[in-house]
């Protein structure tokens, strides 16, 4: 293969002649540029440069061969001189992470899901922390998701025999060890070299379900191949504007034995995640591409990876989806009783009441607050039988799971808690997190007088204050530790 110097690479840096190096190979992306699912601007940013560090966490390993033929490969990069400033900043961030990791507390010092979050903040690179932790706009919905649980109080029943406790249940017919699944979160390799495979392994070991993301850093097949033989996995789908890509994925998922198709319906446009945008900017600096190219430098990681999502997706497309697969279809991101009823009428097997962890529309209410109204509407319309309602967003304690079950949920999903456990302590971290949540749920059920999931009823929770948005807990971990204000420029330049 032809050797190409970084000087030669650097000369191919325009929209009409653009070369980029990835993993030591140099690719001519001129023709591919308009077809990049993540948009042109991110490729243009690396025109004539080595893009490996930016490429690696965002793309599954088989993506290059899927999109580019061998003739796009122009040769091998023969030196690493002229390291671009982005790489130097990355190296500095790597060093900071290494030092922070040396000072991490021990795993057995983790007592709850918030502990993992605090440690994650110190050991993640700024871009990864920003991508994982950000919510949209003022992050009000993100904080509210957990706060709302503080407004539900418990009505414990006593003198019930709770010697034997069983928290197992089923989800879409699959047996699970507790009513909790790991929700789809994109870009696992931003925070751990094994990416989503860590979650696959932990979910398998703990007998819970993993929802595989469309936008995983690992490939779909890697996640399925890593699963144990009897392990249940679901697929999360972002419908692609190029419908045939989604069709292939869904058909392939069914062939590989996935047991549910979760279609994300709250992402017609990506939310405005300022923390994510700011971190991207501080790491990569101002425009390094010709202004005339019209490259928008303000985009965060979220925008880079999501521009393929089809905003024209609508209720009529349920016919298309049902025609593609026999897998039960569940709509992820339902936020009103009206849409819950429509989902049931369109033949869906269930819904996830979710505001995407507060990452999409700020001021969309917390799922736990919406749950009672949605369950009522389904009951009134006679649609609550054989229809499973899940919620995700802000679930951080076993008692949060209990409250969701009491209000009618079949189970709950977690997003960030699993990510934070993964990026801090890897497989053992996620295992420990799931054990903590399991043990908290067991304790809650025992003290509530509910020996099985079937014994949990709406009479066990007091929701009179649920709609009172002014009640705030002084122990709002999410707002205290997660919300970040803009820092002076001097701070950014130190990153
Ligand atoms: C970093 C991150 C990436 C996410 N990626 C996706 C995704 O690709 N598809 C999707 O449907 N939801 C995605 N979500 C939303 C989660 O599936 C879930 O709805 C949310 O995280 C639940 O809130 P929680 O983080 O408070 O548990 C993502 C969430 C986070 C935090």
Coordinates of C-alpha atoms and ligand atoms in Angstrom, one line a residue:
X1 CA 0.0 0.0 0.0
X2 CA 1.3 3.5 -0.9
X3 CA 2.9 5.4 2.0
X4 CA 1.4 8.9 2.4
X5 CA 3.1 11.6 4.6
X6 CA 1.1 13.9 6.8
X7 CA 2.3 16.8 4.6
X8 CA 0.7 15.2 1.6
X9 CA -2.4 14.4 3.6
X10 CA -2.6 18.0 4.6
X11 CA -2.8 19.2 1.0
X12 CA -6.2 17.4 0.5
X13 CA -8.2 19.7 2.7
X14 CA -11.0 21.2 0.7
X15 CA -14.6 20.2 0.1
X16 CA -13.7 19.1 -3.4
X17 CA -10.7 17.1 -2.5
X18 CA -10.8 15.8 1.0
X19 CA -8.6 13.1 2.5
X20 CA -8.7 11.9 6.1
X21 CA -6.6 9.4 8.0
X22 CA -8.3 6.8 10.3
X23 CA -6.4 4.1 12.1
X24 CA -3.3 4.7 10.0
X25 CA -5.1 4.5 6.6
X26 CA -5.8 7.5 4.4
X27 CA -9.2 7.7 2.8
X28 CA -10.5 9.9 0.0
X29 CA -13.9 11.0 1.3
X30 CA -14.7 13.6 -1.5
X31 CA -17.5 11.5 -3.0
X32 CA -18.7 10.2 0.4
X33 CA -18.9 13.6 2.0
X34 CA -22.5 14.4 1.1
X35 CA -23.7 11.0 2.2
X36 CA -22.1 11.0 5.7
X37 CA -25.0 10.1 8.0
X38 CA -23.5 12.5 10.6
X39 CA -23.4 15.4 8.2
X40 CA -20.5 17.0 6.3
X41 CA -19.3 19.4 8.9
X42 CA -17.6 16.9 11.1
X43 CA -15.6 15.4 8.3
X44 CA -14.6 18.8 7.0
X45 CA -13.3 19.6 10.4
X46 CA -10.7 16.9 10.0
X47 CA -9.9 17.6 6.3
X48 CA -6.3 16.7 5.6
X49 CA -5.8 15.4 9.2
X50 CA -5.8 12.3 11.3
X51 CA -9.4 11.8 12.5
X52 CA -8.9 8.6 14.5
X53 CA -9.5 10.0 17.9
X54 CA -12.8 11.6 16.9
X55 CA -13.8 8.6 14.8
X56 CA -13.1 5.8 17.2
X57 CA -15.7 6.3 20.0
X58 CA -18.5 7.2 17.6
X59 CA -18.4 4.5 15.0
X60 CA -18.7 0.7 15.2
X61 CA -15.6 -1.1 13.9
X62 CA -17.3 -2.5 10.7
X63 CA -18.6 0.9 9.5
X64 CA -15.7 1.8 7.2
X65 CA -16.1 -1.4 5.1
X66 CA -19.9 -0.9 5.1
X67 CA -19.7 2.6 3.6
X68 CA -16.4 2.7 1.7
X69 CA -15.0 0.4 -1.0
X70 CA -11.3 -0.4 -1.1
X71 CA -10.7 2.2 -3.9
X72 CA -11.4 4.9 -1.4
X73 CA -8.3 4.0 0.6
X74 CA -5.4 5.9 -0.9
X75 CA -2.6 4.4 1.2
X76 CA -1.1 4.3 4.7
X77 CA 0.0 7.3 6.8
X78 CA 3.8 6.9 7.1
X79 CA 4.4 9.2 10.0
X80 CA 2.7 11.1 12.8
X81 CA 4.6 14.3 12.5
X82 CA 2.5 17.5 12.5
X83 CA 0.2 16.2 15.2
X84 CA -2.8 18.5 15.1
X85 CA -3.7 20.6 18.1
X86 CA -6.8 18.5 18.8
X87 CA -4.6 15.5 19.3
X88 CA -2.4 17.4 21.8
X89 CA -5.4 18.5 23.8
X90 CA -6.7 14.9 23.8
X91 CA -3.3 13.7 25.1
X92 CA -3.6 16.3 27.9
X93 CA -7.1 15.1 28.7
X94 CA -5.9 11.5 28.7
X95 CA -3.2 12.4 31.3
X96 CA -5.8 14.1 33.5
X97 CA -8.0 11.0 33.3
X98 CA -5.1 8.8 34.2
X99 CA -4.3 10.8 37.3
X100 CA -8.0 11.0 38.3
X101 CA -8.3 7.2 37.9
X102 CA -5.4 6.7 40.3
X103 CA -7.4 8.5 42.9
X104 CA -10.7 6.7 42.4
X105 CA -12.4 5.4 45.5
X106 CA -12.7 1.6 45.8
X107 CA -15.7 -0.1 44.3
X108 CA -16.9 -1.3 47.7
X109 CA -17.2 2.3 48.7
X110 CA -20.0 2.8 46.2
X111 CA -23.3 2.7 48.2
X112 CA -25.8 4.0 45.6
X113 CA -26.1 5.1 42.0
X114 CA -25.2 8.7 42.8
X115 CA -21.8 7.6 44.0
X116 CA -21.0 6.3 40.5
X117 CA -22.0 9.6 39.0
X118 CA -19.7 11.6 41.3
X119 CA -16.8 9.4 40.4
X120 CA -17.6 9.4 36.7
X121 CA -17.5 13.2 36.6
X122 CA -13.9 13.1 37.8
X123 CA -12.6 10.4 35.5
X124 CA -14.3 11.0 32.2
X125 CA -12.7 13.2 29.6
X126 CA -14.6 16.6 29.4
X127 CA -16.2 15.7 26.0
X128 CA -17.5 12.3 27.3
X129 CA -18.8 13.7 30.5
X130 CA -20.6 16.5 28.6
X131 CA -22.2 14.1 26.2
X132 CA -23.4 11.6 28.8
X133 CA -24.5 14.1 31.5
X134 CA -26.1 16.8 29.4
X135 CA -29.8 17.6 29.2
X136 CA -31.4 20.1 26.9
X137 CA -31.6 23.9 27.4
X138 CA -31.8 24.7 31.1
X139 CA -31.8 21.0 32.0
X140 CA -35.1 21.5 34.0
X141 CA -36.7 18.3 32.7
X142 CA -33.5 16.3 33.4
X143 CA -33.5 17.4 37.1
X144 CA -37.2 17.1 37.4
X145 CA -37.2 13.5 36.3
X146 CA -35.6 12.5 39.5
X147 CA -37.1 15.3 41.7
X148 CA -40.6 14.1 40.9
X149 CA -39.9 10.8 42.8
X150 CA -39.4 12.9 45.9
X151 CA -43.0 14.0 45.8
X152 CA -44.3 10.5 46.1
X153 CA -44.6 9.2 49.6
X154 CA -45.1 5.6 50.7
X155 CA -47.9 4.0 52.7
X156 CA -46.2 0.9 54.2
X157 CA -48.4 -2.0 55.3
X158 CA -47.2 -4.0 58.3
X159 CA -47.5 -7.5 59.6
X160 CA -47.3 -9.1 56.2
X161 CA -45.1 -12.2 55.9
X162 CA -42.2 -10.9 53.9
X163 CA -39.7 -13.6 54.8
X164 CA -39.5 -14.7 51.2
X165 CA -39.0 -11.8 48.7
X166 CA -39.3 -12.2 45.0
X167 CA -38.6 -9.3 42.7
X168 CA -38.6 -11.2 39.4
X169 CA -41.1 -10.5 36.7
X170 CA -41.5 -10.6 32.9
X171 CA -41.1 -8.0 30.2
X172 CA -42.7 -8.6 26.9
X173 CA -43.0 -12.2 28.0
X174 CA -39.3 -12.7 28.8
X175 CA -38.4 -13.6 32.4
X176 CA -36.2 -11.1 34.2
X177 CA -34.7 -11.0 37.7
X178 CA -36.2 -7.6 38.5
X179 CA -38.4 -5.0 36.8
X180 CA -35.5 -3.0 35.4
X181 CA -33.7 -2.9 32.0
X182 CA -30.7 -1.0 30.6
X183 CA -32.0 1.5 28.2
X184 CA -30.3 2.4 24.9
X185 CA -27.5 4.9 25.2
X186 CA -25.3 5.8 22.3
X187 CA -21.5 6.0 22.1
X188 CA -20.4 3.7 24.9
X189 CA -16.8 3.9 23.7
X190 CA -16.6 7.6 24.6
X191 CA -16.3 6.4 28.2
X192 CA -15.0 2.8 28.1
X193 CA -12.8 1.0 25.6
X194 CA -15.3 -2.0 25.4
X195 CA -18.3 0.3 25.0
X196 CA -21.7 -1.2 25.2
X197 CA -20.3 -4.7 25.5
X198 CA -19.8 -4.0 29.2
X199 CA -23.5 -3.4 29.5
X200 CA -24.3 -6.6 27.5
X201 CA -22.2 -8.7 29.8
X202 CA -23.5 -7.2 33.0
X203 CA -27.2 -7.4 31.8
X204 CA -26.6 -11.1 30.9
X205 CA -25.0 -11.9 34.3
X206 CA -27.8 -10.2 36.2
X207 CA -30.6 -11.6 34.1
X208 CA -32.0 -8.3 33.0
X209 CA -32.7 -6.9 29.5
X210 CA -30.4 -4.6 27.5
X211 CA -31.9 -2.4 24.8
X212 CA -29.3 -2.2 22.0
X213 CA -28.9 1.3 20.6
X214 CA -29.0 2.2 16.9
X215 CA -26.0 4.4 17.6
X216 CA -23.8 2.1 19.6
X217 CA -20.0 2.4 19.4
X218 CA -19.9 -1.3 19.1
X219 CA -21.6 -3.0 16.2
X220 CA -25.0 -4.6 16.6
X221 CA -23.6 -8.0 15.9
X222 CA -20.8 -7.6 18.5
X223 CA -23.5 -6.9 21.1
X224 CA -25.6 -9.9 20.1
X225 CA -22.6 -12.2 19.9
X226 CA -21.5 -11.1 23.4
X227 CA -24.9 -12.0 24.9
X228 CA -25.4 -15.3 26.7
X229 CA -27.4 -18.0 24.9
X230 CA -30.7 -17.3 26.8
X231 CA -30.1 -13.5 27.2
X232 CA -32.9 -11.2 26.1
X233 CA -32.1 -8.1 24.1
X234 CA -34.3 -5.5 22.5
X235 CA -33.4 -3.1 19.6
X236 CA -33.9 0.6 19.8
X237 CA -34.5 2.2 16.4
X238 CA -34.0 5.7 15.2
X239 CA -35.8 5.6 11.9
X240 CA -33.4 6.5 9.1
X241 CA -34.4 9.0 6.4
X242 CA -33.0 6.3 4.1
X243 CA -35.7 3.8 5.1
X244 CA -33.9 0.8 3.6
X245 CA -31.1 1.1 6.2
X246 CA -33.7 0.8 9.0
X247 CA -35.4 -2.1 7.2
X248 CA -32.2 -4.0 7.0
X249 CA -31.4 -3.4 10.6
X250 CA -34.9 -4.5 11.9
X251 CA -34.9 -7.6 9.7
X252 CA -31.4 -8.5 10.8
X253 CA -32.3 -7.9 14.5
X254 CA -35.3 -10.3 14.2
X255 CA -33.2 -12.9 12.5
X256 CA -30.6 -12.6 15.3
X257 CA -33.4 -13.3 17.9
X258 CA -34.1 -9.9 19.4
X259 CA -37.3 -9.8 21.3
X260 CA -38.6 -6.3 21.0
X261 CA -38.4 -3.3 18.7
X262 CA -38.3 0.0 20.6
X263 CA -38.9 2.9 18.2
X264 CA -37.7 6.2 19.5
X265 CA -40.4 8.8 18.8
X266 CA -39.2 11.8 20.7
X267 CA -36.2 12.7 18.5
X268 CA -37.6 14.4 15.4
X269 CA -34.7 16.8 16.0
X270 CA -31.9 16.5 18.5
X271 CA -32.4 18.6 21.7
X272 CA -30.2 21.6 22.3
X273 CA -27.6 20.3 24.7
X274 CA -25.4 23.2 25.5
X275 CA -23.0 21.4 27.9
X276 CA -22.2 19.0 25.1
X277 CA -21.8 21.8 22.5
X278 CA -19.5 23.8 24.8
X279 CA -17.3 20.8 25.6
X280 CA -16.8 20.0 22.0
X281 CA -15.9 23.6 21.3
X282 CA -13.4 23.8 24.1
X283 CA -11.7 20.6 23.1
X284 CA -11.5 21.3 19.4
X285 CA -11.3 25.1 19.4
X286 CA -12.7 27.5 16.9
X287 CA -13.1 26.9 13.2
X288 CA -10.2 25.0 11.6
X289 CA -12.0 24.8 8.3
X290 CA -12.5 27.5 5.7
X291 CA -15.4 29.7 6.8
X292 CA -16.7 29.6 3.3
X293 CA -17.4 26.0 3.7
X294 CA -20.3 27.0 6.0
X295 CA -19.2 24.6 8.7
X296 CA -21.2 25.1 11.9
X297 CA -18.6 24.8 14.8
X298 CA -21.3 24.9 17.5
X299 CA -22.4 21.4 17.2
X300 CA -21.9 18.9 20.0
X301 CA -21.4 15.2 19.8
X302 CA -25.2 14.6 19.8
X303 CA -25.7 16.6 16.6
X304 CA -22.8 14.9 14.8
X305 CA -24.2 11.4 15.2
X306 CA -27.9 12.1 14.7
X307 CA -28.6 13.9 11.5
X308 CA -29.8 10.8 9.7
X309 CA -32.9 10.5 11.9
X310 CA -36.1 10.9 9.9
X311 CA -38.3 13.8 11.1
X312 CA -41.1 12.8 8.8
X313 CA -41.8 9.6 10.8
X314 CA -45.5 9.6 11.8
X315 CA -48.4 7.4 12.9
X316 CA -49.0 6.1 9.4
X317 CA -45.5 4.6 9.4
X318 CA -46.6 2.1 12.0
X319 CA -48.0 0.1 9.1
X320 CA -44.6 0.1 7.6
X321 CA -43.0 -1.0 10.9
X322 CA -45.5 -3.8 11.5
X323 CA -44.9 -5.0 7.9
X324 CA -41.2 -5.3 8.7
X325 CA -41.2 -7.5 11.7
X326 CA -43.1 -9.8 14.0
X327 CA -41.2 -8.5 17.0
X328 CA -43.5 -6.6 19.4
X329 CA -43.2 -2.9 18.7
X330 CA -43.0 -0.4 21.6
X331 CA -42.9 3.3 21.2
X332 CA -40.2 5.0 23.3
X333 CA -40.8 8.6 24.2
X334 CA -44.6 8.8 24.7
X335 CA -45.5 11.8 26.9
X336 CA -49.3 12.2 26.8
X337 CA -52.3 10.0 27.5
X338 CA -53.6 10.8 23.9
X339 CA -50.4 9.4 22.3
X340 CA -50.5 6.4 24.7
X341 CA -54.0 5.6 23.5
X342 CA -52.9 6.1 19.8
X343 CA -50.0 3.7 20.4
X344 CA -52.3 1.0 21.7
X345 CA -54.8 1.6 18.8
X346 CA -51.9 1.2 16.3
X347 CA -51.2 -2.3 17.5
X348 CA -48.1 -1.5 19.6
X349 CA -47.3 -3.9 22.4
X350 CA -46.4 -1.1 24.7
X351 CA -44.9 2.3 25.3
X352 CA -42.0 3.8 27.2
X353 CA -43.1 7.0 28.9
X354 CA -39.9 9.0 28.6
X355 CA -38.5 12.4 27.8
X356 CA -35.2 10.9 26.7
X357 CA -33.6 11.6 30.1
X358 CA -34.4 15.3 29.7
X359 CA -32.2 15.5 26.6
X360 CA -34.9 16.5 24.2
X361 CA -37.7 19.0 24.9
X362 CA -37.0 20.9 28.1
X363 CA -40.1 21.3 30.2
X364 CA -41.5 18.0 29.1
X365 CA -42.8 16.6 32.4
X366 CA -41.2 13.8 34.3
X367 CA -42.4 10.3 33.2
X368 CA -43.3 9.3 36.7
X369 CA -45.7 12.3 36.9
X370 CA -47.3 11.4 33.6
X371 CA -47.7 7.7 34.5
X372 CA -51.0 7.9 36.5
X373 CA -52.8 9.9 33.8
X374 CA -51.6 7.6 31.1
X375 CA -52.7 4.5 32.9
X376 CA -56.1 6.0 33.6
X377 CA -56.6 6.9 29.9
X378 CA -55.7 3.4 28.8
X379 CA -58.1 1.9 31.4
X380 CA -60.9 4.2 30.4
X381 CA -60.5 3.2 26.8
X382 CA -60.2 -0.5 27.7
X383 CA -56.7 -0.6 26.2
X384 CA -54.7 -1.5 29.3
X385 CA -54.8 -5.3 28.9
X386 CA -51.9 -6.9 27.0
X387 CA -50.3 -3.5 26.7
X388 CA -47.1 -2.9 28.7
X389 CA -46.2 0.5 30.0
X390 CA -42.5 1.3 30.9
X391 CA -41.0 4.5 32.1
X392 CA -37.4 5.8 32.1
X393 CA -35.8 9.0 33.4
X394 CA -34.4 9.8 36.8
X395 CA -34.6 6.3 38.3
X396 CA -31.8 6.2 40.8
X397 CA -33.2 4.2 43.8
X398 CA -34.9 1.0 44.4
X399 CA -37.8 3.0 45.8
X400 CA -38.1 4.8 42.5
X401 CA -38.7 1.4 40.8
X402 CA -41.2 0.6 43.5
X403 CA -43.1 3.8 42.9
X404 CA -43.2 3.3 39.2
X405 CA -44.6 -0.3 39.6
X406 CA -47.2 1.0 42.1
X407 CA -48.4 3.5 39.5
X408 CA -48.8 0.9 36.8
X409 CA -45.4 0.5 35.1
X410 CA -44.4 -3.0 34.0
X411 CA -40.8 -2.0 34.5
X412 CA -38.3 0.9 34.3
X413 CA -35.3 1.7 32.2
X414 CA -32.0 3.3 33.3
X415 CA -29.7 5.3 31.1
X416 CA -27.0 7.4 32.8
X417 CA -26.7 5.2 36.0
X418 CA -25.5 2.3 33.9
X419 CA -23.2 4.5 31.8
X420 CA -21.6 6.0 34.9
X421 CA -21.0 2.6 36.5
X422 CA -19.6 1.4 33.2
X423 CA -17.1 4.2 32.7
X424 CA -15.9 4.0 36.3
X425 CA -15.5 0.4 37.2
X426 CA -16.4 -1.5 34.0
X427 CA -18.1 -4.8 34.3
X428 CA -17.8 -5.0 38.1
X429 CA -19.2 -1.4 38.3
X430 CA -22.4 -2.2 36.4
X431 CA -22.8 -5.5 38.2
X432 CA -22.5 -3.6 41.6
X433 CA -24.9 -0.9 40.5
X434 CA -27.5 -3.5 39.5
X435 CA -27.0 -5.3 42.8
X436 CA -27.5 -2.1 44.7
X437 CA -30.7 -1.3 42.9
X438 CA -31.9 -4.9 43.4
X439 CA -31.1 -4.8 47.1
X440 CA -32.7 -1.4 47.5
X441 CA -35.9 -2.7 45.8
X442 CA -35.9 -5.8 48.0
X443 CA -35.6 -3.6 51.2
X444 CA -38.3 -1.3 50.0
X445 CA -40.7 -4.1 49.2
X446 CA -40.0 -5.9 52.5
X447 CA -40.7 -2.7 54.5
X448 CA -43.7 -1.9 52.4
X449 CA -45.3 -5.4 53.0
X450 CA -45.1 -6.5 49.4
X451 CA -43.5 -9.9 49.0
X452 CA -43.8 -10.0 45.2
X453 CA -44.1 -7.5 42.3
X454 CA -47.7 -8.6 42.0
X455 CA -48.4 -7.3 45.6
X456 CA -47.4 -3.7 44.8
X457 CA -50.5 -1.6 44.3
X458 CA -51.4 2.0 43.8
X459 CA -52.8 2.1 47.4
X460 CA -49.1 1.9 48.6
X461 CA -48.2 5.3 47.3
X462 CA -49.4 8.8 48.1
X463 CA -49.3 11.0 45.0
X464 CA -51.2 14.0 46.3
X465 CA -48.2 16.2 45.9
X466 CA -47.0 14.7 42.6
X467 CA -48.1 17.6 40.5
X468 CA -46.7 20.2 42.9
X469 CA -43.7 21.4 41.1
X470 CA -42.5 23.8 43.8
X471 CA -41.6 21.2 46.3
X472 CA -37.8 20.7 46.1
X473 CA -35.6 18.4 48.0
X474 CA -32.4 19.9 49.4
X475 CA -30.8 16.6 48.4
X476 CA -31.2 17.0 44.7
X477 CA -28.0 15.2 43.6
X478 CA -28.6 15.7 40.0
X479 CA -28.9 19.5 40.2
X480 CA -26.0 19.9 42.7
X481 CA -23.5 17.7 40.9
X482 CA -24.6 17.7 37.3
X483 CA -25.6 21.2 36.2
X484 CA -22.7 23.2 35.0
X485 CA -22.6 26.9 34.2
X486 CA -20.5 28.4 31.5
X487 CA -17.0 28.9 32.7
X488 CA -14.7 31.8 31.8
X489 CA -12.6 31.2 28.6
X490 CA -9.4 31.0 30.7
X491 CA -10.7 27.7 32.1
X492 CA -11.4 26.3 28.7
X493 CA -7.9 27.0 27.4
X494 CA -6.5 24.9 30.2
X495 CA -8.3 21.7 29.0
Ligands
LIG1 C1 -25.6 9.5 26.9 C2 -27.0 9.1 26.5 C3 -27.2 8.6 25.2 C4 -28.5 8.3 24.9 N1 -28.7 7.7 23.6 C5 -30.0 7.3 23.3 C6 -30.2 6.7 22.0 O1 -29.3 6.6 21.2 N2 -31.4 6.4 21.7 C7 -32.5 6.5 22.6 O2 -33.6 6.2 22.2 N3 -32.3 7.1 23.8 C8 -31.1 7.5 24.1 N4 -30.9 8.0 25.4 C9 -32.0 8.1 26.3 C10 -32.1 6.8 27.2 O3 -32.4 5.7 26.5 C11 -33.1 7.0 28.4 O4 -34.3 7.4 27.8 C12 -32.6 8.0 29.4 O5 -31.2 8.0 29.6 C13 -33.3 7.7 30.7 O6 -32.9 8.7 31.7 P1 -31.8 8.5 32.8 O7 -30.5 8.8 32.1 O8 -32.1 9.6 33.8 O9 -31.9 7.1 33.3 C14 -29.6 8.4 25.8 C15 -29.3 8.9 27.0 C16 -28.1 9.3 27.4 C17 -27.8 9.8 28.8

